[in-house]
Amino acid sequence: MKIDLIAAARPNFMKIAPLYHELKNDKDVKARIIHTGQHYDRNMFEDIFKDLELPNPHVSLGIGGGTHAYQVGSLMIEYEKQLLKDRADLVIVVGDVNATMACAVTAKKLHIPVAHLEAGLRSFDMTMPEEINRMVTDSISDYFWTPSIDGNENLVRSGIDPQKIEFVGNIMIDSLEMMREKIEREDIDKKFNLNRKDFVLVTFHRPSNVDNKERLSKIVDKLISLSQKIKVVFPIHPRTLQNLKNFFLFEKLQKEKNILISEPLSYKQFMKLIFECRFVLTDSGGIQEETTYLKIPCLTLRDNTERPVTVTKGTNTLVTLENVDENIEKILNGNYKKGEIPLLWDGKTALRVHKEIRKIGNF
Ligand code: UD1
């Protein structure tokens, strides 16, 4: 069975890695990694592939950055060429980035079955490009592998046959467990001169937070005031960096003594900082899950989340710029919730997906 694993942007790499490693020794399966090129910088792509011990992609489509229509259109054209040249028997798409949707549609139109890993998540916020990607992908996929029960419920509610849905758990946790010892050996915290639990780790990249000058300016002010209380470590995503520079906010951040800014970090480096930090302030999806699993407090500056289990069970809280301070106080005073680990976030998701693949292939 020839399987394509679609890897486009940074968060996809942590989702395909455990699956690739799980499948590589199965003689009945030939898995090939398709890198679409949405994330292409060394520190957004190669460093992470290397950390996750992935081989070079078997196919690189070379679609770089651009508008949504450019990305989706170019991806469909290039991936269709690829499939016509060398057809797959199953296409596995992960997460909710533009390639998830574009490659799912392309494969489906060529009558190739599509499996969506991390199916069923919904923020119910149609201003998020990811919500559209999730909805379109889930409306045409053949197999739905969900990370949490809310995913199953959302899919059933939208009319998907429950027989096609399998609750497999959270594949990101597999990456974390697979790499745990190596993460622990990382010394980025020493290099940055950071003491355990003595800093907050910050990431922002959502268009809703970083594409608007006024909003980004308020976030920068918040970080500056936070840095009076605790050291702030801020690895900056390329989208955010571009906007900080365009809005003349970058120098303001650079001047702050208690704010340590850096380029995007590799997987192991970043995870080491999560292990060591006091709490995380973010708008990322994946980090909400990793912190819940590690029971590290996470404040998410968003109005909604497609990962509600991180709030109801885990250590995540959705915050606004108005109420973030009271939540920070709770964390610093030791009054913050402790959290529980959601069901099937156990590092064995790739194994369960492998079983599903063998069922699909009848072997
Ligand atoms: C994308 C995903 C988002 C995911 C995020 C993780 C979509 C719609 N968005 O958003 O769901 O949470 O990745 O990071 O698919 N850039 C570089 N170098 C790179 C990558 C990007 O300079 O290696 C630049 C791009 O050229 C672009 C900007 O950063 O100008 C944003 O990149 P893009 O991939 O469009 O969106 P993300 O914000 O990364």
CSV table of N, CA and C and ligand atoms in Angstrom, one decimal, residues 9-11 38-41 44 65-66 68 71 96-98 129-130 133 205-206 237-239 242, ligand 1:
chain,number,residue,atom,x,y,z
A,9,ALA,N,3.4,22.5,7.0
A,9,ALA,CA,3.8,23.6,7.9
A,9,ALA,C,4.3,22.9,9.2
A,10,ARG,N,5.0,23.8,10.0
A,10,ARG,CA,5.7,23.3,11.2
A,10,ARG,C,4.9,22.3,12.0
A,11,PRO,N,3.6,22.6,12.4
A,11,PRO,CA,2.9,21.7,13.3
A,11,PRO,C,2.6,20.4,12.7
A,38,GLN,N,5.1,24.9,2.4
A,38,GLN,CA,4.5,26.1,3.0
A,38,GLN,C,5.5,26.7,4.0
A,39,HIS,N,6.1,25.9,4.9
A,39,HIS,CA,7.2,26.3,5.7
A,39,HIS,C,8.5,25.8,5.1
A,40,TYR,N,9.4,26.8,4.9
A,40,TYR,CA,10.6,26.4,4.1
A,40,TYR,C,11.9,26.9,4.8
A,41,ASP,N,11.9,27.9,5.7
A,41,ASP,CA,13.1,28.3,6.3
A,41,ASP,C,13.8,27.2,7.1
A,44,MET,N,12.2,26.7,10.4
A,44,MET,CA,10.8,26.3,10.4
A,44,MET,C,10.6,24.9,9.8
A,65,GLY,N,5.5,30.7,0.5
A,65,GLY,CA,4.4,31.5,1.1
A,65,GLY,C,3.6,32.2,0.0
A,66,GLY,N,2.5,32.8,0.4
A,66,GLY,CA,1.6,33.5,-0.5
A,66,GLY,C,0.2,33.6,0.1
A,68,HIS,N,-3.8,32.9,0.5
A,68,HIS,CA,-4.4,31.5,0.7
A,68,HIS,C,-4.8,31.0,-0.7
A,71,GLN,N,-1.7,29.7,-2.4
A,71,GLN,CA,-1.1,28.5,-1.8
A,71,GLN,C,-2.0,27.3,-2.2
A,96,ASP,N,-4.8,21.1,10.1
A,96,ASP,CA,-5.8,22.1,9.6
A,96,ASP,C,-5.1,23.2,8.7
A,97,VAL,N,-3.9,22.9,8.2
A,97,VAL,CA,-3.3,24.0,7.4
A,97,VAL,C,-3.8,23.9,6.0
A,98,ASN,N,-3.4,24.9,5.2
A,98,ASN,CA,-3.9,25.0,3.8
A,98,ASN,C,-3.7,23.7,3.0
A,129,PRO,N,-8.8,30.8,9.1
A,129,PRO,CA,-8.6,30.0,7.9
A,129,PRO,C,-8.6,28.5,8.2
A,130,GLU,N,-8.1,28.2,9.4
A,130,GLU,CA,-8.0,26.7,9.8
A,130,GLU,C,-9.4,26.1,9.9
A,133,ASN,N,-10.4,25.1,6.6
A,133,ASN,CA,-9.6,23.9,6.1
A,133,ASN,C,-10.2,22.6,6.8
A,205,HIS,N,1.3,33.9,16.7
A,205,HIS,CA,1.4,33.9,15.2
A,205,HIS,C,0.1,34.0,14.5
A,206,ARG,N,-1.0,33.9,15.3
A,206,ARG,CA,-2.3,33.9,14.6
A,206,ARG,C,-2.6,35.3,13.9
A,237,HIS,N,7.9,33.9,15.4
A,237,HIS,CA,7.4,33.3,14.1
A,237,HIS,C,7.6,34.3,13.0
A,238,PRO,N,8.0,33.8,11.8
A,238,PRO,CA,8.2,34.7,10.7
A,238,PRO,C,7.1,35.7,10.4
A,239,ARG,N,5.8,35.2,10.5
A,239,ARG,CA,4.7,36.1,10.3
A,239,ARG,C,4.7,37.3,11.3
A,242,GLN,N,7.7,39.7,10.7
A,242,GLN,CA,7.4,40.7,9.6
A,242,GLN,C,6.6,41.8,10.1
B,1,UD1,C1,0.4,28.4,9.2
B,1,UD1,C2,-1.0,27.7,9.3
B,1,UD1,C3,-1.4,27.8,10.7
B,1,UD1,C4,-0.4,27.2,11.6
B,1,UD1,C5,1.0,27.9,11.4
B,1,UD1,C6,2.0,27.3,12.3
B,1,UD1,C7,-2.6,27.9,7.4
B,1,UD1,C8,-3.8,28.7,6.9
B,1,UD1,N1,-2.0,28.5,8.5
B,1,UD1,O1,0.3,29.7,9.5
B,1,UD1,O2,-2.6,27.0,10.9
B,1,UD1,O3,-0.8,27.4,13.0
B,1,UD1,O4,1.3,27.7,10.0
B,1,UD1,O5,3.2,28.0,12.1
B,1,UD1,O6,-2.2,27.0,6.8
B,1,UD1,N2,7.2,32.3,6.4
B,1,UD1,C9,8.6,32.4,6.3
B,1,UD1,N3,9.3,31.2,6.4
B,1,UD1,C10,8.8,30.0,6.7
B,1,UD1,C11,7.4,30.0,6.8
B,1,UD1,C12,6.6,31.1,6.6
B,1,UD1,O7,9.2,33.5,6.1
B,1,UD1,O8,9.5,29.0,6.8
B,1,UD1,C13,6.4,33.5,6.1
B,1,UD1,C14,5.5,33.3,4.9
B,1,UD1,O9,6.2,33.6,3.7
B,1,UD1,C15,4.4,34.2,5.2
B,1,UD1,C16,4.3,34.1,6.8
B,1,UD1,O10,5.6,33.7,7.2
B,1,UD1,O11,4.7,35.5,4.9
B,1,UD1,C17,3.2,33.3,7.2
B,1,UD1,O12,3.3,31.9,6.7
B,1,UD1,P1,2.1,31.0,6.3
B,1,UD1,O13,2.6,29.6,6.1
B,1,UD1,O14,1.3,31.7,5.3
B,1,UD1,O15,1.1,31.1,7.6
B,1,UD1,P2,1.4,30.8,9.1
B,1,UD1,O16,1.1,32.0,9.9
B,1,UD1,O17,2.8,30.2,9.4
